[in-house]
């Protein structure tokens, strides 16, 4: 706001939001402008459910091919419930936040056993399924079952922050609960699913984070932030902690045409996925880094190896961690029988394993060098 003194944002979230015409105008825009997305071809609750889990913290264009592939492999709740977990993780590979996939399958198994494969349409029942929070429950109930339930995600929080000139911190759960209360008041009878999707669509296409497209907004006339000229200052969101750096030494241990891989623990970050052996070390000299790696291989896998040369460096950021990975090419010398969660595999066999993105980059490097 060059040349102007910024207005002090002193408004608080209202208790009620009854605006004649808001829902009508928003739905008219949605009916004419909504995107053709694969999960919108019908109202099948399973298809809606899978799409909403995939779309959490992931862009629509990224999700599309994964969604097509996932639905081909696991077209029903029963197919997902009965699939080996490793196949599910492999289909999810590259989407990140792998706990979403494990929770989705766990919940599918519960739906199969407890509800005969039919996703429940009652809020109190669907909310008990693993991995289904208030937003996902509202999305499934409204889109698939036309229940008048709010589905408040980040897009909707941003839209309502600007619409009502609210300065509440949207990172706080209490703010989401208030927005759910406000959205519930304006859900039109018989079009709950379309209305919730219209709000999401508005946030994704028009009321975007940094440069909202106010002149093309179908609810321009209702927006208090636009009227005050402060739309780009909202929403208010508390800053998250920066990800903690983790320094890792990674070993590509070759034995003939095979390399050593190990499976991560069944709980925690990237649970159940395969990786090249990694040792956390803050050593600052090459010799100490290499020795830490060799000691880790010996104690963890009973394998003796020789470090040949550095292969590459990989950086990967999670929401709470930042991996600094130094990758070393090693040769196997000798070793005892491997534990059950480790194996030597060919580069071609690696393609059947579910790998974190950071380790996929190492595979790509190895394949390009062979």
mmCIF file of C-alpha atoms in Angstrom:
data_model
loop_
_atom_site.group_PDB
_atom_site.id
_atom_site.type_symbol
_atom_site.label_atom_id
_atom_site.label_comp_id
_atom_site.label_asym_id
_atom_site.label_seq_id
_atom_site.Cartn_x
_atom_site.Cartn_y
_atom_site.Cartn_z
ATOM 1 C CA UNK A 1 0.000 0.000 0.000
ATOM 2 C CA UNK A 2 2.578 2.501 -1.186
ATOM 3 C CA UNK A 3 1.784 6.136 -0.379
ATOM 4 C CA UNK A 4 -0.892 5.198 2.130
ATOM 5 C CA UNK A 5 -0.758 4.584 5.816
ATOM 6 C CA UNK A 6 -1.849 1.030 6.581
ATOM 7 C CA UNK A 7 -5.177 0.704 8.327
ATOM 8 C CA UNK A 8 -5.067 -0.861 11.746
ATOM 9 C CA UNK A 9 -6.774 -4.247 11.622
ATOM 10 C CA UNK A 10 -8.863 -4.154 14.754
ATOM 11 C CA UNK A 11 -11.896 -6.185 13.687
ATOM 12 C CA UNK A 12 -12.802 -9.485 15.307
ATOM 13 C CA UNK A 13 -14.722 -12.404 13.941
ATOM 14 C CA UNK A 14 -18.496 -11.871 14.020
ATOM 15 C CA UNK A 15 -20.853 -14.336 15.619
ATOM 16 C CA UNK A 16 -23.223 -14.404 12.645
ATOM 17 C CA UNK A 17 -22.986 -14.125 8.888
ATOM 18 C CA UNK A 18 -26.332 -13.804 7.121
ATOM 19 C CA UNK A 19 -25.912 -12.137 3.730
ATOM 20 C CA UNK A 20 -28.735 -12.407 1.243
ATOM 21 C CA UNK A 21 -27.447 -13.461 -2.152
ATOM 22 C CA UNK A 22 -23.957 -14.627 -1.133
ATOM 23 C CA UNK A 23 -24.615 -18.341 -1.637
ATOM 24 C CA UNK A 24 -26.609 -17.680 -4.805
ATOM 25 C CA UNK A 25 -23.870 -15.605 -6.424
ATOM 26 C CA UNK A 26 -21.119 -17.994 -5.402
ATOM 27 C CA UNK A 27 -22.964 -21.034 -6.755
ATOM 28 C CA UNK A 28 -23.824 -19.289 -10.023
ATOM 29 C CA UNK A 29 -20.115 -18.633 -10.529
ATOM 30 C CA UNK A 30 -19.181 -22.198 -9.576
ATOM 31 C CA UNK A 31 -21.712 -23.720 -11.948
ATOM 32 C CA UNK A 32 -20.121 -21.853 -14.835
ATOM 33 C CA UNK A 33 -16.443 -21.925 -13.859
ATOM 34 C CA UNK A 34 -15.746 -25.107 -11.899
ATOM 35 C CA UNK A 35 -12.786 -27.171 -13.011
ATOM 36 C CA UNK A 36 -13.207 -30.583 -14.637
ATOM 37 C CA UNK A 37 -11.530 -32.765 -12.009
ATOM 38 C CA UNK A 38 -11.444 -36.588 -11.999
ATOM 39 C CA UNK A 39 -12.982 -36.918 -8.538
ATOM 40 C CA UNK A 40 -15.990 -34.846 -9.607
ATOM 41 C CA UNK A 41 -17.322 -37.330 -12.171
ATOM 42 C CA UNK A 42 -19.732 -38.688 -9.559
ATOM 43 C CA UNK A 43 -20.564 -38.474 -5.855
ATOM 44 C CA UNK A 44 -19.185 -41.859 -4.859
ATOM 45 C CA UNK A 45 -18.108 -41.389 -1.214
ATOM 46 C CA UNK A 46 -15.007 -43.567 -1.638
ATOM 47 C CA UNK A 47 -13.787 -41.502 -4.602
ATOM 48 C CA UNK A 48 -14.445 -38.295 -2.674
ATOM 49 C CA UNK A 49 -12.634 -39.670 0.357
ATOM 50 C CA UNK A 50 -9.507 -40.716 -1.559
ATOM 51 C CA UNK A 51 -9.341 -37.365 -3.362
ATOM 52 C CA UNK A 52 -9.664 -35.348 -0.161
ATOM 53 C CA UNK A 53 -6.904 -37.316 1.570
ATOM 54 C CA UNK A 54 -4.606 -36.909 -1.447
ATOM 55 C CA UNK A 55 -5.318 -33.190 -1.712
ATOM 56 C CA UNK A 56 -4.211 -32.488 1.848
ATOM 57 C CA UNK A 57 -1.093 -30.287 1.543
ATOM 58 C CA UNK A 58 -0.738 -31.254 -2.139
ATOM 59 C CA UNK A 59 -1.551 -29.295 -5.301
ATOM 60 C CA UNK A 60 -4.420 -30.380 -7.567
ATOM 61 C CA UNK A 61 -2.228 -30.820 -10.663
ATOM 62 C CA UNK A 62 0.164 -33.021 -8.695
ATOM 63 C CA UNK A 63 -2.665 -35.190 -7.394
ATOM 64 C CA UNK A 64 -4.402 -35.917 -10.725
ATOM 65 C CA UNK A 65 -2.094 -38.677 -12.071
ATOM 66 C CA UNK A 66 -1.732 -40.250 -8.635
ATOM 67 C CA UNK A 67 -5.492 -40.299 -8.223
ATOM 68 C CA UNK A 68 -6.044 -42.016 -11.604
ATOM 69 C CA UNK A 69 -3.419 -44.642 -10.799
ATOM 70 C CA UNK A 70 -4.666 -45.208 -7.240
ATOM 71 C CA UNK A 71 -8.276 -45.659 -8.310
ATOM 72 C CA UNK A 72 -7.243 -48.123 -11.011
ATOM 73 C CA UNK A 73 -5.329 -50.214 -8.480
ATOM 74 C CA UNK A 74 -7.818 -49.870 -5.617
ATOM 75 C CA UNK A 75 -11.243 -49.048 -7.138
ATOM 76 C CA UNK A 76 -13.280 -49.879 -4.028
ATOM 77 C CA UNK A 77 -13.032 -49.740 -0.251
ATOM 78 C CA UNK A 78 -12.657 -53.523 -0.211
ATOM 79 C CA UNK A 79 -9.825 -53.471 -2.765
ATOM 80 C CA UNK A 80 -7.906 -50.950 -0.672
ATOM 81 C CA UNK A 81 -8.609 -52.797 2.582
ATOM 82 C CA UNK A 82 -7.354 -56.117 1.162
ATOM 83 C CA UNK A 83 -4.210 -54.778 -0.573
ATOM 84 C CA UNK A 84 -0.727 -55.328 0.900
ATOM 85 C CA UNK A 85 0.439 -52.152 2.619
ATOM 86 C CA UNK A 86 3.591 -52.044 0.505
ATOM 87 C CA UNK A 87 1.490 -51.855 -2.687
ATOM 88 C CA UNK A 88 -0.482 -48.949 -1.233
ATOM 89 C CA UNK A 89 2.685 -47.096 -0.239
ATOM 90 C CA UNK A 90 4.156 -47.737 -3.704
ATOM 91 C CA UNK A 91 1.055 -46.213 -5.330
ATOM 92 C CA UNK A 92 1.445 -43.236 -2.988
ATOM 93 C CA UNK A 93 5.180 -42.860 -3.671
ATOM 94 C CA UNK A 94 6.041 -39.248 -4.450
ATOM 95 C CA UNK A 95 2.957 -37.701 -2.823
ATOM 96 C CA UNK A 96 4.652 -37.435 0.566
ATOM 97 C CA UNK A 97 3.025 -37.400 4.016
ATOM 98 C CA UNK A 98 2.832 -41.199 3.834
ATOM 99 C CA UNK A 99 0.911 -41.476 7.097
ATOM 100 C CA UNK A 100 -2.075 -40.339 5.010
ATOM 101 C CA UNK A 101 -1.879 -43.529 2.945
ATOM 102 C CA UNK A 102 -1.473 -45.802 5.961
ATOM 103 C CA UNK A 103 -4.365 -44.108 7.791
ATOM 104 C CA UNK A 104 -6.518 -44.316 4.656
ATOM 105 C CA UNK A 105 -5.957 -48.056 4.380
ATOM 106 C CA UNK A 106 -6.477 -48.583 8.107
ATOM 107 C CA UNK A 107 -9.787 -46.719 7.920
ATOM 108 C CA UNK A 108 -10.798 -48.671 4.781
ATOM 109 C CA UNK A 109 -10.281 -51.907 6.701
ATOM 110 C CA UNK A 110 -12.494 -50.606 9.492
ATOM 111 C CA UNK A 111 -15.183 -49.551 6.999
ATOM 112 C CA UNK A 112 -15.091 -53.033 5.452
ATOM 113 C CA UNK A 113 -15.413 -54.827 8.783
ATOM 114 C CA UNK A 114 -17.701 -52.489 10.721
ATOM 115 C CA UNK A 115 -19.848 -50.965 7.963
ATOM 116 C CA UNK A 116 -19.833 -53.645 5.266
ATOM 117 C CA UNK A 117 -17.741 -51.528 2.926
ATOM 118 C CA UNK A 118 -20.139 -48.566 3.022
ATOM 119 C CA UNK A 119 -18.620 -45.312 4.239
ATOM 120 C CA UNK A 120 -20.839 -44.029 7.078
ATOM 121 C CA UNK A 121 -22.952 -40.924 6.532
ATOM 122 C CA UNK A 122 -23.225 -39.861 10.160
ATOM 123 C CA UNK A 123 -20.787 -37.224 11.497
ATOM 124 C CA UNK A 124 -20.152 -39.046 14.761
ATOM 125 C CA UNK A 125 -19.296 -42.291 12.926
ATOM 126 C CA UNK A 126 -17.163 -40.954 10.095
ATOM 127 C CA UNK A 127 -15.164 -38.778 12.499
ATOM 128 C CA UNK A 128 -13.963 -41.901 14.316
ATOM 129 C CA UNK A 129 -12.215 -43.285 11.226
ATOM 130 C CA UNK A 130 -8.440 -42.976 11.266
ATOM 131 C CA UNK A 131 -7.085 -39.974 9.400
ATOM 132 C CA UNK A 132 -10.450 -38.235 9.019
ATOM 133 C CA UNK A 133 -10.513 -34.842 10.701
ATOM 134 C CA UNK A 134 -13.265 -32.196 10.718
ATOM 135 C CA UNK A 135 -12.496 -30.923 7.200
ATOM 136 C CA UNK A 136 -12.381 -34.347 5.520
ATOM 137 C CA UNK A 137 -15.512 -35.474 7.351
ATOM 138 C CA UNK A 138 -17.349 -32.341 6.223
ATOM 139 C CA UNK A 139 -16.184 -32.765 2.634
ATOM 140 C CA UNK A 140 -17.323 -36.400 2.394
ATOM 141 C CA UNK A 141 -20.628 -35.801 4.160
ATOM 142 C CA UNK A 142 -21.512 -32.746 2.070
ATOM 143 C CA UNK A 143 -20.211 -33.809 -1.362
ATOM 144 C CA UNK A 144 -21.170 -37.488 -1.260
ATOM 145 C CA UNK A 145 -24.217 -37.398 1.016
ATOM 146 C CA UNK A 146 -25.439 -33.785 0.667
ATOM 147 C CA UNK A 147 -25.340 -33.268 4.418
ATOM 148 C CA UNK A 148 -25.257 -29.624 5.527
ATOM 149 C CA UNK A 149 -21.818 -29.918 7.083
ATOM 150 C CA UNK A 150 -19.031 -27.311 6.672
ATOM 151 C CA UNK A 151 -15.714 -28.318 5.094
ATOM 152 C CA UNK A 152 -13.256 -25.670 6.221
ATOM 153 C CA UNK A 153 -9.748 -25.952 4.777
ATOM 154 C CA UNK A 154 -7.029 -23.346 4.277
ATOM 155 C CA UNK A 155 -8.735 -21.944 1.194
ATOM 156 C CA UNK A 156 -12.003 -21.430 3.050
ATOM 157 C CA UNK A 157 -10.241 -19.872 6.044
ATOM 158 C CA UNK A 158 -8.559 -17.381 3.714
ATOM 159 C CA UNK A 159 -11.821 -16.540 1.920
ATOM 160 C CA UNK A 160 -13.704 -15.896 5.155
ATOM 161 C CA UNK A 161 -10.833 -13.966 6.704
ATOM 162 C CA UNK A 162 -11.049 -11.482 3.848
ATOM 163 C CA UNK A 163 -14.791 -11.626 3.419
ATOM 164 C CA UNK A 164 -15.422 -10.708 7.062
ATOM 165 C CA UNK A 165 -12.222 -8.744 7.693
ATOM 166 C CA UNK A 166 -11.301 -11.103 10.509
ATOM 167 C CA UNK A 167 -7.964 -10.806 12.284
ATOM 168 C CA UNK A 168 -8.122 -14.013 14.293
ATOM 169 C CA UNK A 169 -5.058 -16.234 13.806
ATOM 170 C CA UNK A 170 -6.165 -18.935 11.371
ATOM 171 C CA UNK A 171 -3.464 -21.270 12.719
ATOM 172 C CA UNK A 172 -5.477 -21.606 15.942
ATOM 173 C CA UNK A 173 -8.096 -24.380 16.199
ATOM 174 C CA UNK A 174 -10.554 -21.991 17.843
ATOM 175 C CA UNK A 175 -10.617 -19.850 14.686
ATOM 176 C CA UNK A 176 -11.414 -22.853 12.493
ATOM 177 C CA UNK A 177 -14.302 -23.762 14.814
ATOM 178 C CA UNK A 178 -15.690 -20.208 14.528
ATOM 179 C CA UNK A 179 -15.421 -20.273 10.737
ATOM 180 C CA UNK A 180 -17.191 -23.640 10.633
ATOM 181 C CA UNK A 181 -20.019 -22.038 12.624
ATOM 182 C CA UNK A 182 -20.251 -19.162 10.134
ATOM 183 C CA UNK A 183 -20.107 -21.387 7.054
ATOM 184 C CA UNK A 184 -22.821 -23.625 8.439
ATOM 185 C CA UNK A 185 -25.190 -20.631 8.533
ATOM 186 C CA UNK A 186 -25.005 -20.043 4.767
ATOM 187 C CA UNK A 187 -24.939 -23.597 3.364
ATOM 188 C CA UNK A 188 -27.917 -23.719 0.979
ATOM 189 C CA UNK A 189 -30.387 -26.547 1.371
ATOM 190 C CA UNK A 190 -29.819 -29.305 -1.168
ATOM 191 C CA UNK A 191 -26.470 -27.966 -2.459
ATOM 192 C CA UNK A 192 -24.140 -28.412 0.484
ATOM 193 C CA UNK A 193 -21.531 -30.281 -1.556
ATOM 194 C CA UNK A 194 -21.488 -27.754 -4.377
ATOM 195 C CA UNK A 195 -21.348 -24.857 -1.925
ATOM 196 C CA UNK A 196 -18.373 -26.272 -0.045
ATOM 197 C CA UNK A 197 -16.580 -27.021 -3.298
ATOM 198 C CA UNK A 198 -17.393 -23.528 -4.555
ATOM 199 C CA UNK A 199 -15.730 -21.984 -1.494
ATOM 200 C CA UNK A 200 -12.647 -24.170 -2.037
ATOM 201 C CA UNK A 201 -12.614 -23.302 -5.739
ATOM 202 C CA UNK A 202 -12.879 -19.599 -4.964
ATOM 203 C CA UNK A 203 -9.875 -19.826 -2.647
ATOM 204 C CA UNK A 204 -7.865 -21.867 -5.150
ATOM 205 C CA UNK A 205 -8.561 -19.780 -8.260
ATOM 206 C CA UNK A 206 -9.553 -16.246 -7.224
ATOM 207 C CA UNK A 207 -9.024 -15.475 -3.544
ATOM 208 C CA UNK A 208 -5.430 -16.715 -3.755
ATOM 209 C CA UNK A 209 -2.815 -16.118 -1.043
ATOM 210 C CA UNK A 210 -0.626 -13.272 -2.289
ATOM 211 C CA UNK A 211 -2.457 -11.443 -5.070
ATOM 212 C CA UNK A 212 -6.208 -12.009 -4.798
ATOM 213 C CA UNK A 213 -8.036 -11.461 -8.081
ATOM 214 C CA UNK A 214 -10.677 -9.196 -6.574
ATOM 215 C CA UNK A 215 -11.963 -7.760 -9.866
ATOM 216 C CA UNK A 216 -13.011 -11.222 -11.069
ATOM 217 C CA UNK A 217 -14.449 -12.342 -7.723
ATOM 218 C CA UNK A 218 -18.134 -13.380 -7.864
ATOM 219 C CA UNK A 219 -18.685 -12.215 -4.263
ATOM 220 C CA UNK A 220 -16.718 -8.962 -4.639
ATOM 221 C CA UNK A 221 -19.588 -6.884 -3.263
ATOM 222 C CA UNK A 222 -19.701 -8.798 0.037
ATOM 223 C CA UNK A 223 -15.981 -8.575 0.892
ATOM 224 C CA UNK A 224 -15.153 -6.242 3.785
ATOM 225 C CA UNK A 225 -11.358 -6.580 3.365
ATOM 226 C CA UNK A 226 -11.605 -5.459 -0.272
ATOM 227 C CA UNK A 227 -13.776 -2.536 0.779
ATOM 228 C CA UNK A 228 -11.093 -1.439 3.266
ATOM 229 C CA UNK A 229 -8.236 -2.172 0.841
ATOM 230 C CA UNK A 230 -6.501 -4.642 3.148
ATOM 231 C CA UNK A 231 -7.207 -7.924 1.328
ATOM 232 C CA UNK A 232 -3.512 -8.653 0.788
ATOM 233 C CA UNK A 233 -2.798 -8.343 4.523
ATOM 234 C CA UNK A 234 -5.154 -11.190 5.375
ATOM 235 C CA UNK A 235 -5.380 -13.844 6.641
ATOM 236 C CA UNK A 236 -3.420 -13.503 9.851
ATOM 237 C CA UNK A 237 -1.413 -16.650 10.499
ATOM 238 C CA UNK A 238 1.121 -17.375 13.222
ATOM 239 C CA UNK A 239 4.514 -18.463 11.933
ATOM 240 C CA UNK A 240 5.421 -22.121 12.207
ATOM 241 C CA UNK A 241 8.776 -23.198 13.570
ATOM 242 C CA UNK A 242 11.421 -23.643 10.860
ATOM 243 C CA UNK A 243 12.310 -27.281 10.095
ATOM 244 C CA UNK A 244 15.139 -28.700 12.180
ATOM 245 C CA UNK A 245 18.275 -29.546 10.141
ATOM 246 C CA UNK A 246 19.430 -33.173 10.252
ATOM 247 C CA UNK A 247 22.817 -34.168 8.827
ATOM 248 C CA UNK A 248 22.859 -37.655 7.346
ATOM 249 C CA UNK A 249 25.520 -39.907 5.858
ATOM 250 C CA UNK A 250 24.001 -42.283 3.305
ATOM 251 C CA UNK A 251 25.656 -45.477 2.050
ATOM 252 C CA UNK A 252 25.121 -47.006 -1.383
ATOM 253 C CA UNK A 253 26.721 -50.392 -0.614
ATOM 254 C CA UNK A 254 27.315 -52.415 -3.770
ATOM 255 C CA UNK A 255 27.652 -56.209 -3.876
ATOM 256 C CA UNK A 256 28.011 -57.172 -7.507
ATOM 257 C CA UNK A 257 25.026 -55.705 -9.343
ATOM 258 C CA UNK A 258 23.029 -55.302 -6.127
ATOM 259 C CA UNK A 259 22.807 -52.555 -3.512
ATOM 260 C CA UNK A 260 21.878 -52.691 0.150
ATOM 261 C CA UNK A 261 18.438 -51.397 1.157
ATOM 262 C CA UNK A 262 16.695 -51.379 4.527
ATOM 263 C CA UNK A 263 13.112 -50.890 5.609
ATOM 264 C CA UNK A 264 12.240 -48.047 7.973
ATOM 265 C CA UNK A 265 10.401 -48.796 11.257
ATOM 266 C CA UNK A 266 6.651 -49.376 11.103
ATOM 267 C CA UNK A 267 6.022 -46.259 13.182
ATOM 268 C CA UNK A 268 7.144 -42.658 12.721
ATOM 269 C CA UNK A 269 8.416 -40.662 9.754
ATOM 270 C CA UNK A 270 8.160 -42.503 6.394
ATOM 271 C CA UNK A 271 7.122 -45.641 8.276
ATOM 272 C CA UNK A 272 7.490 -48.894 6.362
ATOM 273 C CA UNK A 273 9.313 -47.385 3.384
ATOM 274 C CA UNK A 274 12.638 -48.597 1.952
ATOM 275 C CA UNK A 275 15.825 -46.563 1.863
ATOM 276 C CA UNK A 276 19.583 -46.711 1.484
ATOM 277 C CA UNK A 277 21.215 -47.079 4.927
ATOM 278 C CA UNK A 278 21.537 -43.711 6.679
ATOM 279 C CA UNK A 279 23.487 -42.615 9.732
ATOM 280 C CA UNK A 280 22.859 -39.308 11.483
ATOM 281 C CA UNK A 281 26.153 -37.555 12.146
ATOM 282 C CA UNK A 282 27.262 -33.973 12.739
ATOM 283 C CA UNK A 283 30.911 -34.788 11.952
ATOM 284 C CA UNK A 284 32.681 -32.034 10.042
ATOM 285 C CA UNK A 285 35.608 -33.929 8.485
ATOM 286 C CA UNK A 286 35.524 -36.498 5.687
ATOM 287 C CA UNK A 287 37.354 -39.186 7.637
ATOM 288 C CA UNK A 288 35.047 -38.944 10.638
ATOM 289 C CA UNK A 289 31.926 -38.947 8.426
ATOM 290 C CA UNK A 290 33.132 -42.049 6.589
ATOM 291 C CA UNK A 291 34.036 -43.844 9.788
ATOM 292 C CA UNK A 292 30.631 -43.068 11.317
ATOM 293 C CA UNK A 293 29.005 -44.533 8.221
ATOM 294 C CA UNK A 294 31.116 -47.711 8.285
ATOM 295 C CA UNK A 295 30.558 -48.166 12.024
ATOM 296 C CA UNK A 296 26.807 -47.792 11.480
ATOM 297 C CA UNK A 297 26.776 -50.390 8.691
ATOM 298 C CA UNK A 298 28.685 -52.836 10.843
ATOM 299 C CA UNK A 299 26.589 -52.442 13.990
ATOM 300 C CA UNK A 300 23.194 -52.150 12.313
ATOM 301 C CA UNK A 301 23.498 -54.670 9.476
ATOM 302 C CA UNK A 302 26.572 -56.736 10.281
ATOM 303 C CA UNK A 303 28.131 -55.566 7.004
ATOM 304 C CA UNK A 304 31.737 -54.540 6.422
ATOM 305 C CA UNK A 305 32.259 -52.093 3.582
ATOM 306 C CA UNK A 306 34.770 -49.725 2.066
ATOM 307 C CA UNK A 307 33.954 -46.122 1.189
ATOM 308 C CA UNK A 308 35.009 -45.493 -2.408
ATOM 309 C CA UNK A 309 33.922 -41.954 -3.214
ATOM 310 C CA UNK A 310 31.220 -39.317 -2.692
ATOM 311 C CA UNK A 311 28.284 -39.879 -5.031
ATOM 312 C CA UNK A 312 26.008 -36.849 -4.543
ATOM 313 C CA UNK A 313 24.343 -34.556 -2.041
ATOM 314 C CA UNK A 314 20.577 -34.452 -1.544
ATOM 315 C CA UNK A 315 18.461 -31.884 0.293
ATOM 316 C CA UNK A 316 14.910 -32.691 1.337
ATOM 317 C CA UNK A 317 12.549 -30.691 3.536
ATOM 318 C CA UNK A 318 9.651 -32.033 5.572
ATOM 319 C CA UNK A 319 7.290 -29.853 7.586
ATOM 320 C CA UNK A 320 9.456 -30.231 10.696
ATOM 321 C CA UNK A 321 12.813 -31.554 9.422
ATOM 322 C CA UNK A 322 15.356 -30.666 6.773
ATOM 323 C CA UNK A 323 17.577 -33.527 5.624
ATOM 324 C CA UNK A 324 21.135 -32.687 4.531
ATOM 325 C CA UNK A 325 22.222 -35.949 2.907
ATOM 326 C CA UNK A 326 25.771 -36.785 1.843
ATOM 327 C CA UNK A 327 25.706 -39.954 -0.257
ATOM 328 C CA UNK A 328 28.742 -42.236 -0.488
ATOM 329 C CA UNK A 329 29.447 -45.042 -2.929
ATOM 330 C CA UNK A 330 30.692 -48.065 -0.994
ATOM 331 C CA UNK A 331 31.816 -51.607 -1.809
ATOM 332 C CA UNK A 332 30.730 -54.584 0.254
ATOM 333 C CA UNK A 333 33.639 -56.510 1.772
ATOM 334 C CA UNK A 334 32.048 -59.100 4.038
ATOM 335 C CA UNK A 335 29.044 -59.525 6.230
ATOM 336 C CA UNK A 336 26.849 -61.706 8.365
ATOM 337 C CA UNK A 337 23.306 -62.669 7.442
ATOM 338 C CA UNK A 338 21.198 -59.543 7.014
ATOM 339 C CA UNK A 339 18.347 -58.745 9.427
ATOM 340 C CA UNK A 340 14.811 -59.309 8.102
ATOM 341 C CA UNK A 341 14.313 -55.608 7.346
ATOM 342 C CA UNK A 342 17.308 -55.358 4.966
ATOM 343 C CA UNK A 343 18.222 -56.898 1.617
ATOM 344 C CA UNK A 344 20.484 -56.579 -1.398
ATOM 345 C CA UNK A 345 18.498 -55.781 -4.555
ATOM 346 C CA UNK A 346 19.223 -54.876 -8.170
ATOM 347 C CA UNK A 347 18.435 -51.391 -9.444
ATOM 348 C CA UNK A 348 15.578 -52.872 -11.458
ATOM 349 C CA UNK A 349 14.128 -54.561 -8.374
ATOM 350 C CA UNK A 350 14.191 -51.254 -6.507
ATOM 351 C CA UNK A 351 11.336 -50.063 -8.726
ATOM 352 C CA UNK A 352 8.978 -52.405 -6.860
ATOM 353 C CA UNK A 353 9.858 -50.894 -3.475
ATOM 354 C CA UNK A 354 8.235 -47.807 -1.973
ATOM 355 C CA UNK A 355 11.011 -45.229 -1.536
ATOM 356 C CA UNK A 356 11.003 -41.694 -0.088
ATOM 357 C CA UNK A 357 11.509 -38.986 -2.698
ATOM 358 C CA UNK A 358 15.015 -38.203 -1.434
ATOM 359 C CA UNK A 359 16.097 -41.803 -2.033
ATOM 360 C CA UNK A 360 14.419 -41.935 -5.432
ATOM 361 C CA UNK A 361 16.899 -39.220 -6.467
ATOM 362 C CA UNK A 362 19.762 -41.498 -5.503
ATOM 363 C CA UNK A 363 18.293 -44.326 -7.593
ATOM 364 C CA UNK A 364 17.969 -41.988 -10.564
ATOM 365 C CA UNK A 365 21.639 -41.032 -10.206
ATOM 366 C CA UNK A 366 22.736 -44.676 -10.024
ATOM 367 C CA UNK A 367 20.700 -45.615 -13.085
ATOM 368 C CA UNK A 368 22.067 -42.699 -15.080
ATOM 369 C CA UNK A 369 25.657 -43.653 -14.189
ATOM 370 C CA UNK A 370 25.478 -47.352 -15.003
#
